[in-house]
Coordinates of C-alpha atoms in Angstrom, one line a residue:
X1 CA 32.1 30.1 13.0
X2 CA 34.3 29.4 16.1
X3 CA 36.4 27.0 14.1
X4 CA 36.9 29.7 11.4
X5 CA 38.0 32.2 14.0
X6 CA 40.3 29.7 15.6
X7 CA 41.8 28.9 12.2
X8 CA 42.4 32.6 11.5
X9 CA 44.0 33.2 14.9
X10 CA 46.2 30.1 14.6
X11 CA 47.4 31.1 11.1
X12 CA 47.1 34.9 11.4
X13 CA 50.7 35.7 10.5
X14 CA 50.7 33.4 7.5
X15 CA 47.5 34.8 6.2
X16 CA 48.8 38.4 6.7
X17 CA 52.0 37.5 4.9
X18 CA 50.1 36.1 1.9
X19 CA 47.9 39.2 1.7
X20 CA 50.9 41.6 1.9
X21 CA 52.7 39.6 -0.7
X22 CA 49.7 39.8 -3.0
X23 CA 49.4 43.5 -2.6
X24 CA 53.1 44.0 -3.2
X25 CA 53.0 41.9 -6.3
X26 CA 50.0 43.8 -7.6
X27 CA 51.8 47.1 -7.0
X28 CA 55.0 46.0 -8.6
X29 CA 53.4 44.7 -11.8
X30 CA 50.9 47.5 -12.1
X31 CA 53.3 50.4 -11.5
X32 CA 56.4 49.1 -13.3
X33 CA 56.2 48.7 -17.1
X34 CA 59.0 46.2 -17.4
X35 CA 57.6 43.8 -14.8
X36 CA 54.1 44.3 -16.3
X37 CA 55.4 43.3 -19.8
X38 CA 57.2 40.3 -18.4
X39 CA 54.2 39.1 -16.5
X40 CA 51.9 39.6 -19.5
X41 CA 54.3 37.7 -21.7
X42 CA 54.5 34.8 -19.2
X43 CA 50.7 34.7 -18.7
X44 CA 50.2 34.8 -22.4
X45 CA 52.5 31.8 -22.8
X46 CA 50.8 29.8 -20.1
X47 CA 47.4 30.7 -21.6
X48 CA 48.5 29.6 -25.0
X49 CA 49.8 26.3 -23.7
X50 CA 46.6 25.6 -21.9
X51 CA 44.5 26.5 -25.0
X52 CA 46.7 24.3 -27.1
X53 CA 46.4 21.4 -24.7
X54 CA 42.6 21.9 -24.5
X55 CA 42.4 22.0 -28.3
X56 CA 44.5 18.8 -28.7
X57 CA 42.4 17.0 -26.2
X58 CA 39.2 18.1 -27.9
X59 CA 40.6 17.2 -31.3
X60 CA 41.6 13.7 -30.1
X61 CA 38.1 13.0 -28.7
X62 CA 36.5 14.5 -31.7
X63 CA 38.7 12.6 -34.2
X64 CA 36.3 9.6 -34.6
X65 CA 33.3 11.8 -35.5
X66 CA 35.5 13.9 -37.8
X67 CA 36.7 10.8 -39.6
X68 CA 33.1 9.5 -40.0
X69 CA 32.1 12.9 -41.4
X70 CA 35.0 12.9 -43.8
X71 CA 34.3 9.4 -45.0
X72 CA 30.7 10.3 -45.6
X73 CA 31.8 13.3 -47.7
X74 CA 34.2 11.1 -49.7
X75 CA 31.6 8.4 -50.1
X76 CA 29.1 11.0 -51.5
X77 CA 31.8 12.1 -54.0
X78 CA 32.5 8.5 -54.7
X79 CA 28.8 7.9 -55.6
X80 CA 28.7 10.9 -57.9
X81 CA 31.9 10.0 -59.7
X82 CA 31.5 6.3 -60.4
X83 CA 28.7 4.6 -62.3
X84 CA 28.4 1.6 -60.1
X85 CA 25.6 1.4 -57.5
X86 CA 27.0 2.1 -54.0
X87 CA 25.6 1.5 -50.5
X88 CA 27.2 2.9 -47.4
X89 CA 27.4 0.3 -44.6
X90 CA 29.3 1.2 -41.4
X91 CA 33.0 1.0 -42.5
X92 CA 32.4 -0.7 -45.8
X93 CA 30.9 0.4 -49.1
X94 CA 29.1 -2.1 -51.3
X95 CA 29.5 -1.8 -55.1
X96 CA 27.0 -3.6 -57.3
X97 CA 26.7 -4.2 -61.0
X98 CA 23.6 -3.4 -63.1
X99 CA 21.9 -6.6 -62.0
X100 CA 22.4 -5.5 -58.4
X101 CA 24.5 -8.7 -57.8
X102 CA 27.1 -8.1 -55.1
X103 CA 30.5 -8.2 -56.6
X104 CA 32.8 -5.7 -54.8
X105 CA 33.4 -4.3 -51.3
X106 CA 35.2 -1.0 -50.8
X107 CA 37.0 -0.5 -47.5
X108 CA 37.9 3.1 -46.6
X109 CA 41.5 3.7 -45.5
X110 CA 43.9 6.6 -44.5
X111 CA 47.2 7.1 -46.2
X112 CA 49.9 7.3 -43.5
X113 CA 53.0 7.4 -45.8
X114 CA 53.3 8.4 -49.4
X115 CA 56.0 8.9 -52.1
X116 CA 55.4 10.5 -55.5
X117 CA 58.9 11.5 -56.7
X118 CA 60.5 8.1 -57.2
X119 CA 60.5 5.7 -60.1
X120 CA 58.7 3.1 -58.1
X121 CA 56.4 4.9 -55.7
X122 CA 54.5 3.2 -52.9
X123 CA 52.2 4.4 -50.1
X124 CA 51.1 2.9 -46.8
X125 CA 47.5 2.7 -45.6
X126 CA 46.2 2.1 -42.1
X127 CA 44.3 -1.1 -43.0
X128 CA 45.7 -4.6 -43.1
X129 CA 45.0 -8.3 -42.5
X130 CA 42.8 -7.5 -39.5
X131 CA 40.5 -5.5 -41.8
X132 CA 40.4 -8.0 -44.7
X133 CA 43.1 -6.4 -46.9
X134 CA 45.3 -8.8 -48.8
X135 CA 47.9 -8.7 -51.5
X136 CA 46.8 -7.9 -55.1
X137 CA 43.7 -5.9 -54.1
X138 CA 42.9 -2.7 -56.0
X139 CA 43.1 0.6 -54.3
X140 CA 41.3 3.8 -55.5
X141 CA 40.9 7.3 -54.3
X142 CA 37.7 9.4 -54.6
X143 CA 38.9 10.5 -58.0
X144 CA 40.1 7.3 -59.6
X145 CA 42.7 4.5 -59.5
X146 CA 45.5 4.8 -56.9
X147 CA 47.3 1.5 -56.9
X148 CA 47.5 -2.2 -56.0
X149 CA 48.3 -3.8 -52.6
X150 CA 51.8 -5.2 -52.5
X151 CA 51.8 -6.7 -48.9
X152 CA 50.0 -6.4 -45.6
X153 CA 50.6 -7.0 -42.0
X154 CA 48.0 -7.0 -39.2
X155 CA 47.4 -3.2 -39.2
X156 CA 49.0 -1.7 -42.3
X157 CA 49.4 -2.4 -46.0
X158 CA 51.9 -1.3 -48.6
X159 CA 50.4 -0.2 -51.9
X160 CA 52.1 0.0 -55.3
X161 CA 51.2 3.5 -56.6
X162 CA 50.0 4.1 -60.1
X163 CA 53.2 6.2 -60.4
X164 CA 55.3 3.0 -60.4
X165 CA 57.2 1.5 -63.3
X166 CA 55.8 -2.0 -62.4
X167 CA 52.2 -0.9 -62.4
X168 CA 50.1 -2.5 -65.2
X169 CA 46.6 -1.3 -66.0
X170 CA 44.8 -1.8 -69.3
X171 CA 43.4 1.5 -70.6
X172 CA 39.8 1.7 -71.7
X173 CA 39.1 4.7 -74.0
X174 CA 35.9 5.6 -75.9
X175 CA 34.3 2.2 -75.3
X176 CA 37.4 0.1 -76.3
X177 CA 40.1 -1.5 -74.3
X178 CA 43.7 -1.2 -75.6
X179 CA 46.1 -4.0 -74.5
X180 CA 49.1 -1.8 -74.7
X181 CA 51.7 -0.1 -72.5
X182 CA 50.6 2.6 -70.0
X183 CA 53.7 3.5 -68.1
X184 CA 55.1 5.9 -65.5
X185 CA 58.5 7.2 -66.7
X186 CA 59.2 9.4 -63.6
X187 CA 59.4 12.6 -65.7
X188 CA 56.2 14.5 -64.7
X189 CA 54.1 14.2 -61.5
X190 CA 50.6 12.7 -62.1
X191 CA 51.5 12.0 -65.8
X192 CA 51.6 8.6 -67.5
X193 CA 52.5 7.7 -71.1
X194 CA 50.5 5.4 -73.3
X195 CA 52.2 3.8 -76.3
X196 CA 51.1 1.4 -78.9
X197 CA 47.7 2.9 -80.0
X198 CA 47.4 3.0 -83.7
X199 CA 47.0 6.4 -85.4
X200 CA 43.9 5.1 -87.1
X201 CA 42.1 5.1 -83.8
X202 CA 39.8 8.0 -82.9
X203 CA 41.7 9.4 -79.9
X204 CA 41.4 13.0 -78.8
X205 CA 42.6 15.4 -76.2
X206 CA 40.5 15.2 -72.9
X207 CA 39.2 11.7 -73.7
X208 CA 38.7 9.9 -70.4
X209 CA 40.7 6.8 -69.7
X210 CA 39.2 4.3 -67.3
X211 CA 39.2 0.6 -66.3
X212 CA 37.5 -2.0 -68.5
X213 CA 36.5 -5.6 -68.2
X214 CA 40.0 -7.1 -68.3
X215 CA 40.8 -6.4 -64.7
X216 CA 39.6 -8.5 -61.7
X217 CA 40.9 -5.9 -59.2
X218 CA 38.8 -2.9 -60.2
X219 CA 35.2 -2.4 -61.3
X220 CA 34.6 -1.3 -64.9
X221 CA 34.5 2.5 -65.3
X222 CA 36.9 3.6 -62.6
X223 CA 38.8 6.7 -63.9
X224 CA 42.5 6.4 -64.6
X225 CA 42.8 9.9 -66.0
X226 CA 42.3 11.9 -69.2
X227 CA 44.4 12.4 -72.2
X228 CA 46.4 15.7 -71.9
X229 CA 48.7 15.5 -74.9
X230 CA 48.9 13.5 -78.2
X231 CA 52.3 13.4 -80.0
X232 CA 52.1 12.2 -83.6
X233 CA 55.4 10.6 -84.5
X234 CA 56.2 11.0 -88.2
X235 CA 58.0 7.7 -88.6
X236 CA 55.7 5.7 -86.4
X237 CA 52.3 4.2 -86.9
X238 CA 51.4 4.7 -83.2
X239 CA 50.5 7.7 -81.1
X240 CA 52.6 8.8 -78.1
X241 CA 49.9 9.8 -75.6
X242 CA 50.3 11.6 -72.3
X243 CA 47.8 10.9 -69.6
X244 CA 47.0 13.1 -66.6
X245 CA 46.0 10.9 -63.7
X246 CA 42.6 11.3 -62.1
X247 CA 44.2 10.9 -58.7
X248 CA 46.4 13.6 -57.4
X249 CA 49.2 11.7 -55.8
X250 CA 50.9 14.7 -54.2
X251 CA 47.9 15.1 -51.9
X252 CA 46.8 11.5 -51.5
X253 CA 45.1 11.1 -48.1
X254 CA 42.0 8.9 -48.2
X255 CA 41.6 5.8 -50.4
X256 CA 39.3 2.7 -50.7
X257 CA 40.6 -0.9 -50.9
X258 CA 38.6 -2.8 -53.5
X259 CA 37.7 -6.4 -52.6
X260 CA 36.4 -8.6 -55.4
X261 CA 34.2 -11.2 -53.7
X262 CA 34.4 -13.5 -56.7
X263 CA 38.1 -13.0 -57.4
X264 CA 39.1 -16.6 -56.6
X265 CA 36.4 -18.2 -58.7
X266 CA 37.1 -15.9 -61.7
X267 CA 40.9 -16.2 -61.4
X268 CA 40.7 -20.0 -61.3
X269 CA 38.8 -20.0 -64.6
X270 CA 41.3 -17.6 -66.2
X271 CA 44.3 -19.6 -64.9
X272 CA 42.8 -22.9 -66.2
X273 CA 42.1 -21.4 -69.6

């Protein structure tokens, strides 16, 4: 108590000055509308900045749990969309065939850069060599095919989009594979053209187009899209078919890199054939 009294006596004038300044400031801002408005605006700005900082910090620390939740949601949609058996294991999904023999792994990734308006579109994902991603691996979204890995460094990979003139995928329609052209002509977003299917084939609007057995990069039955238009050319024996892609490339954010565990063995057999 004596120390407190001594402190007050020693700093009496400073304490008195601070008290008087506080009273004066209170009177100025409470009795003068202009100063009151200025102070309110300044305090609101400071409060907003503090709230934003707090929100950013919270979002940063909560980012991992949000990503896990989002991947779980996507994996559930993935299971409902595709016919293969799927098991969720940490950061990897296991895809099995009907005999439950392990064939494919699916590694979730985030799209960090994307184009959808060029003739040869690519997108960048945040998984690379460190995560087991290599060139010529298939990439799918939760809706269907997205592309094929072009190249990888340690942390990132460049993926050739399905909306790319160099992308080649064999369409599987109504239980039959058609070894024909399915091209991106850069005229309509999320639209491909299929040429070379004979008019004698039973092809209808809204038929689903998916992957078949001819690709080593994708499991059978992964959606490519559905038929949105059929043009019957009078002087041709072939349909001109427009396909709407299952994947919406304008809003592409999360994808899965498909790893075929038996790719080398199968590819060696095919190459030696």
